[in-house]
Amino acid sequence: MKKNIALVLALVMLFALTACGARAAKTKQPAPAKSAASVKTEMSFGNTQPNTDVESLQLYACEKAIEDATDGNFSVEVFTNSALGDTDDILEQAIQGAAVLTVTDPGRLADYIPEYGILQMPYIMEDHTKIDPITSTKIVSNWEKGFEEFGVKVLTSNWYGGARQFVCNKAINVPTDLNGLKIRTMGSDLCIKSITAMGAVGTAMPQSQIYSGIEQKALDGCENQSTSTYASRLYEICKYINKTGHFILLGCPATGTIYFNSLPEDYQQLLVDTFKANGTEYQSICAEMELKCEQDMAANYGVTIHEVDTAKFKKAVQPVYTKLGYDELRTTILEEAGLN
């Protein structure tokens, strides 16, 4: 069913009430310039998160901004909760020419350009305030352009999904506490290698199967951002959120070059500008949502928010940088971003 303005506002208000009172409902998306094109087109935005997760709220905000800017000529429909398939499935549809967009990540996109995966490496950045300085570098811009050779149009690399924490049923203080635990992680090689280096058995599984996987003991837990943990109700079956913050989860809204290049130039620019501006705006919003979600899970659902000294975890993942050939690249990109 077509999502209209009222539904967008209702969803944001729903999150404000049920997902810890975050201020997303009060935030006004910057309005892009009105499009001169009168071409009518339709596009679907799809992801794997529940509709109250911050990533989904961002997609709804972009939907509204694009339709408002084009007087409805550029029509968008948002599909959350894996309704269009998993992330890789949607991206493959886009590569084949479908009018779809999904939010992928550097780990997955490293299959095309291996160096790009460094953006998803553990502890590459301290927090969300470092995202724009790093993703605005010429290095990252060149990588984004390079994906076009593979039929992928990455609109921006600056969406913040949250800091990833170990969500399970025991306190985690040092990497050895994870020994033998099957921990669901994202399905990229670098993520599996990183989680395994930290002591766990890194296990790839679709986002939509995490709850049942833990409930049925196929998993001992997951590593997840707190907004998603809250929206997915994982607090019902996992009572510890161990704050290692090992990944700063970056979202990379992407579509296919076939569809993107078929659009009028002003529609192309509208997509890029809208998603990039939204990424910057929602970084601080997401950080606030994370905190409020954790507070609510602790106060109302019996979840222990466990602070962790991350020094040993940082040491544990250093060999992964070396194995993937990222040691020198890390220094280079941090220097260009002014963070080294």
XYZ file of C-alpha atoms in Angstrom:
340
model
C 0.000 0.000 0.000
C 1.264 3.450 -0.905
C 2.894 5.180 2.059
C 1.680 8.740 2.382
C 2.739 11.618 4.552
C 0.380 10.697 7.347
C 1.817 7.201 7.561
C 5.361 8.514 7.716
C 4.454 10.816 10.565
C 2.529 8.047 12.316
C 5.507 5.708 12.140
C 7.854 8.318 13.509
C 5.406 9.055 16.319
C 5.103 5.322 16.980
C 8.833 5.086 17.469
C 8.769 8.116 19.702
C 6.234 6.382 21.943
C 7.408 2.787 21.796
C 11.104 3.090 21.092
C 12.165 5.184 24.016
C 10.818 8.603 23.082
C 13.510 9.403 20.532
C 13.358 12.843 18.982
C 13.180 11.525 15.410
C 9.514 12.540 15.330
C 10.487 16.156 15.825
C 13.232 16.284 13.220
C 12.489 17.943 9.915
C 14.228 16.458 6.895
C 16.063 19.161 4.902
C 14.031 19.791 1.755
C 15.960 19.289 -1.498
C 15.441 21.764 -4.320
C 12.345 21.211 -6.442
C 12.996 18.964 -9.398
C 12.557 20.491 -12.844
C 11.767 17.116 -14.373
C 8.172 16.097 -14.919
C 9.019 12.494 -15.724
C 7.013 10.039 -13.671
C 8.892 7.112 -12.187
C 8.477 4.637 -9.365
C 11.031 3.101 -7.044
C 10.993 0.696 -4.100
C 13.215 1.084 -1.039
C 13.762 -2.169 0.855
C 15.666 -3.252 3.948
C 15.765 -6.040 6.539
C 14.951 -4.014 9.650
C 11.610 -3.599 11.463
C 9.668 -0.497 10.476
C 10.468 1.253 13.760
C 14.231 0.802 13.431
C 16.159 3.996 12.730
C 17.220 2.778 9.286
C 13.591 2.274 8.299
C 12.692 5.712 9.634
C 15.416 7.151 7.426
C 13.977 5.422 4.369
C 10.532 6.842 5.150
C 12.071 10.301 5.552
C 13.828 10.005 2.176
C 10.614 8.787 0.573
C 8.781 11.883 1.782
C 11.590 14.268 0.802
C 11.820 12.878 -2.737
C 8.076 12.866 -3.343
C 7.707 16.387 -1.943
C 10.558 17.669 -4.112
C 9.010 16.245 -7.293
C 5.338 16.908 -6.543
C 4.823 13.160 -6.473
C 6.297 12.513 -9.923
C 9.055 10.428 -8.342
C 6.948 7.891 -6.460
C 8.540 5.762 -3.734
C 7.315 2.825 -1.657
C 9.208 1.523 1.373
C 9.338 -2.185 2.215
C 10.832 -3.054 5.609
C 11.460 -6.298 7.494
C 12.886 -8.236 4.500
C 9.657 -7.864 2.505
C 11.706 -7.583 -0.704
C 14.275 -10.155 0.414
C 17.587 -9.975 2.203
C 20.066 -7.191 1.507
C 22.073 -9.178 -1.027
C 18.893 -10.272 -2.810
C 17.656 -6.694 -3.198
C 21.030 -5.440 -4.394
C 21.162 -8.201 -7.000
C 17.705 -7.148 -8.205
C 19.051 -3.602 -8.520
C 22.090 -4.746 -10.491
C 19.769 -6.548 -12.898
C 17.912 -3.284 -13.543
C 15.012 -3.333 -11.084
C 13.875 0.017 -9.675
C 14.906 -0.868 -6.138
C 17.259 0.471 -3.497
C 18.573 -1.119 -0.341
C 20.903 -0.180 2.494
C 23.936 -2.415 2.247
C 27.239 -2.090 4.107
C 30.992 -1.885 3.472
C 31.522 -5.508 4.465
C 29.233 -6.775 1.722
C 30.463 -4.265 -0.842
C 34.041 -5.350 -0.190
C 33.258 -8.304 -2.448
C 33.538 -5.776 -5.312
C 36.248 -3.444 -4.000
C 38.136 -5.155 -1.155
C 39.672 -1.933 0.202
C 36.224 -0.462 0.841
C 35.702 -3.035 3.573
C 37.982 -1.101 5.887
C 35.046 1.214 6.638
C 33.367 -1.684 8.467
C 36.447 -2.934 10.293
C 36.286 -3.116 14.084
C 37.384 0.025 15.888
C 38.273 1.893 12.670
C 36.458 4.857 14.212
C 35.572 5.682 17.795
C 31.999 6.840 17.326
C 29.468 8.329 14.903
C 31.110 11.766 14.897
C 33.967 10.353 12.800
C 31.714 9.059 10.008
C 31.466 12.182 7.845
C 35.185 13.060 8.071
C 36.107 9.555 6.901
C 33.406 9.060 4.272
C 34.053 12.530 2.805
C 37.640 11.663 1.888
C 38.733 11.414 -1.730
C 39.648 7.774 -1.108
C 36.058 6.865 -0.246
C 34.658 9.001 -3.063
C 36.818 7.115 -5.560
C 35.635 3.787 -4.179
C 32.003 4.850 -4.468
C 32.591 5.792 -8.103
C 34.364 2.498 -8.696
C 31.304 0.432 -7.798
C 29.636 1.634 -10.983
C 31.871 -0.739 -12.954
C 30.011 -3.578 -11.211
C 26.556 -2.160 -11.860
C 26.187 -0.737 -8.341
C 25.425 2.920 -7.615
C 26.335 3.769 -4.017
C 24.560 7.019 -3.161
C 26.500 7.658 0.038
C 28.503 5.810 2.688
C 27.527 7.957 5.667
C 24.427 6.329 7.161
C 24.929 5.417 10.821
C 23.120 2.303 11.960
C 24.518 2.184 15.467
C 27.395 0.734 17.456
C 27.359 -3.061 17.504
C 27.268 -4.771 20.898
C 27.310 -8.422 21.967
C 23.726 -9.378 22.816
C 23.477 -12.648 24.724
C 22.694 -14.120 28.135
C 25.974 -13.635 29.971
C 28.356 -10.837 30.822
C 31.271 -10.484 28.415
C 34.394 -8.858 29.843
C 37.252 -10.259 27.776
C 37.443 -12.100 24.433
C 37.777 -15.500 26.111
C 34.266 -15.028 27.544
C 33.020 -15.462 23.970
C 34.785 -18.781 23.431
C 32.426 -21.371 21.969
C 29.479 -18.973 21.675
C 27.703 -18.984 18.314
C 27.231 -15.293 17.644
C 25.258 -14.126 14.648
C 27.015 -11.474 12.629
C 26.711 -9.923 9.200
C 27.466 -12.270 6.337
C 30.645 -10.641 5.058
C 34.034 -12.300 5.334
C 35.555 -9.444 7.307
C 32.729 -9.452 9.859
C 32.923 -13.204 10.394
C 36.723 -13.029 10.695
C 36.491 -10.122 13.155
C 33.918 -11.765 15.427
C 35.869 -15.022 15.353
C 39.068 -13.134 16.245
C 37.281 -11.739 19.292
C 36.696 -15.289 20.523
C 33.218 -16.202 19.299
C 32.068 -18.539 16.569
C 31.072 -15.956 13.965
C 27.861 -17.210 12.374
C 26.107 -15.706 9.362
C 22.316 -15.821 9.417
C 19.584 -13.607 7.920
C 18.473 -10.736 10.150
C 14.906 -12.023 10.116
C 16.013 -15.336 11.677
C 17.974 -13.993 14.646
C 15.112 -14.177 17.158
C 14.116 -17.735 16.269
C 17.762 -18.788 16.037
C 18.448 -17.681 19.609
C 15.121 -18.984 20.878
C 15.780 -22.422 19.351
C 19.407 -22.481 20.603
C 20.892 -22.465 17.113
C 22.595 -19.255 18.260
C 23.907 -18.172 21.645
C 23.400 -14.539 20.787
C 24.209 -11.907 18.218
C 26.152 -8.729 17.755
C 23.695 -5.987 17.027
C 22.965 -2.289 17.365
C 20.661 -1.372 20.255
C 17.972 0.269 18.119
C 17.597 -2.973 16.174
C 17.765 -5.070 19.343
C 14.900 -3.000 20.706
C 12.796 -2.962 17.544
C 13.285 -6.728 17.091
C 12.325 -7.379 20.735
C 15.477 -9.369 21.347
C 15.304 -8.170 24.940
C 12.687 -10.889 25.449
C 15.277 -13.651 25.001
C 18.645 -11.956 25.676
C 19.289 -10.236 28.977
C 22.780 -8.812 28.472
C 23.914 -6.073 26.124
C 27.699 -6.038 26.371
C 28.944 -2.674 25.144
C 32.021 -3.459 23.127
C 31.051 -1.092 20.305
C 33.315 -3.095 18.017
C 31.673 -2.087 14.735
C 30.391 1.382 13.943
C 27.706 0.155 11.577
C 27.710 2.104 8.341
C 24.799 1.957 5.957
C 25.387 2.417 2.242
C 22.162 3.177 0.340
C 22.657 1.658 -3.090
C 20.752 0.973 -6.270
C 21.765 -0.305 -9.702
C 23.407 1.736 -12.427
C 20.923 0.535 -15.053
C 17.961 2.146 -13.308
C 19.928 5.102 -11.912
C 21.342 6.079 -15.306
C 17.875 5.892 -16.860
C 16.672 8.716 -14.612
C 16.791 12.411 -15.544
C 19.950 14.050 -14.214
C 18.048 16.126 -11.667
C 16.409 12.970 -10.284
C 19.840 11.360 -10.016
C 21.183 14.348 -8.100
C 18.072 14.442 -5.939
C 18.648 10.845 -4.845
C 22.303 11.464 -3.998
C 21.676 14.757 -2.173
C 18.680 13.447 -0.227
C 20.385 10.304 1.043
C 23.635 12.063 1.911
C 21.890 14.867 3.831
C 19.712 12.331 5.615
C 22.796 10.364 6.630
C 24.397 13.378 8.263
C 21.178 14.425 9.993
C 20.364 11.039 11.461
C 23.810 10.264 12.895
C 23.123 12.162 16.101
C 19.470 11.087 16.134
C 20.502 7.447 15.994
C 23.009 7.937 18.813
C 20.244 9.383 20.992
C 17.918 6.527 20.072
C 20.565 3.970 21.039
C 20.914 5.462 24.496
C 17.194 5.747 25.099
C 16.533 2.211 23.868
C 19.164 0.844 26.236
C 17.692 2.816 29.114
C 14.221 1.474 28.375
C 15.383 -2.131 28.022
C 17.186 -1.854 31.359
C 14.279 -0.176 33.155
C 11.387 -2.197 31.770
C 12.661 -5.506 30.398
C 15.319 -6.666 32.841
C 18.248 -6.200 30.486
C 21.701 -5.547 31.932
C 23.620 -2.884 30.025
C 27.161 -4.061 30.684
C 30.039 -1.643 30.115
C 33.170 -3.323 28.773
C 36.844 -2.362 28.750
C 37.543 -2.721 25.037
C 41.364 -2.748 25.140
C 41.672 -6.530 24.816
C 39.060 -6.643 22.061
C 40.969 -4.030 20.058
C 44.134 -6.076 20.447
C 42.317 -9.263 19.424
C 41.207 -7.871 16.055
C 44.548 -6.352 15.042
C 45.581 -9.543 13.188
C 42.465 -9.210 11.021
C 43.720 -5.846 9.715
C 47.020 -7.495 8.838
C 45.396 -10.549 7.256
C 43.164 -8.399 5.037
C 46.008 -6.031 4.104
C 44.455 -3.009 5.822
C 47.306 -1.838 8.101
C 48.740 0.824 5.783
C 45.328 1.751 4.393
C 44.019 2.466 7.890
C 46.811 4.979 8.474
C 46.259 6.610 5.076
C 42.509 7.079 5.364
C 42.661 8.344 8.949
C 45.334 10.866 7.978
C 43.275 12.165 5.050
C 40.268 12.480 7.366
C 42.372 14.427 9.882
C 41.866 11.786 12.559
C 45.383 10.431 12.939
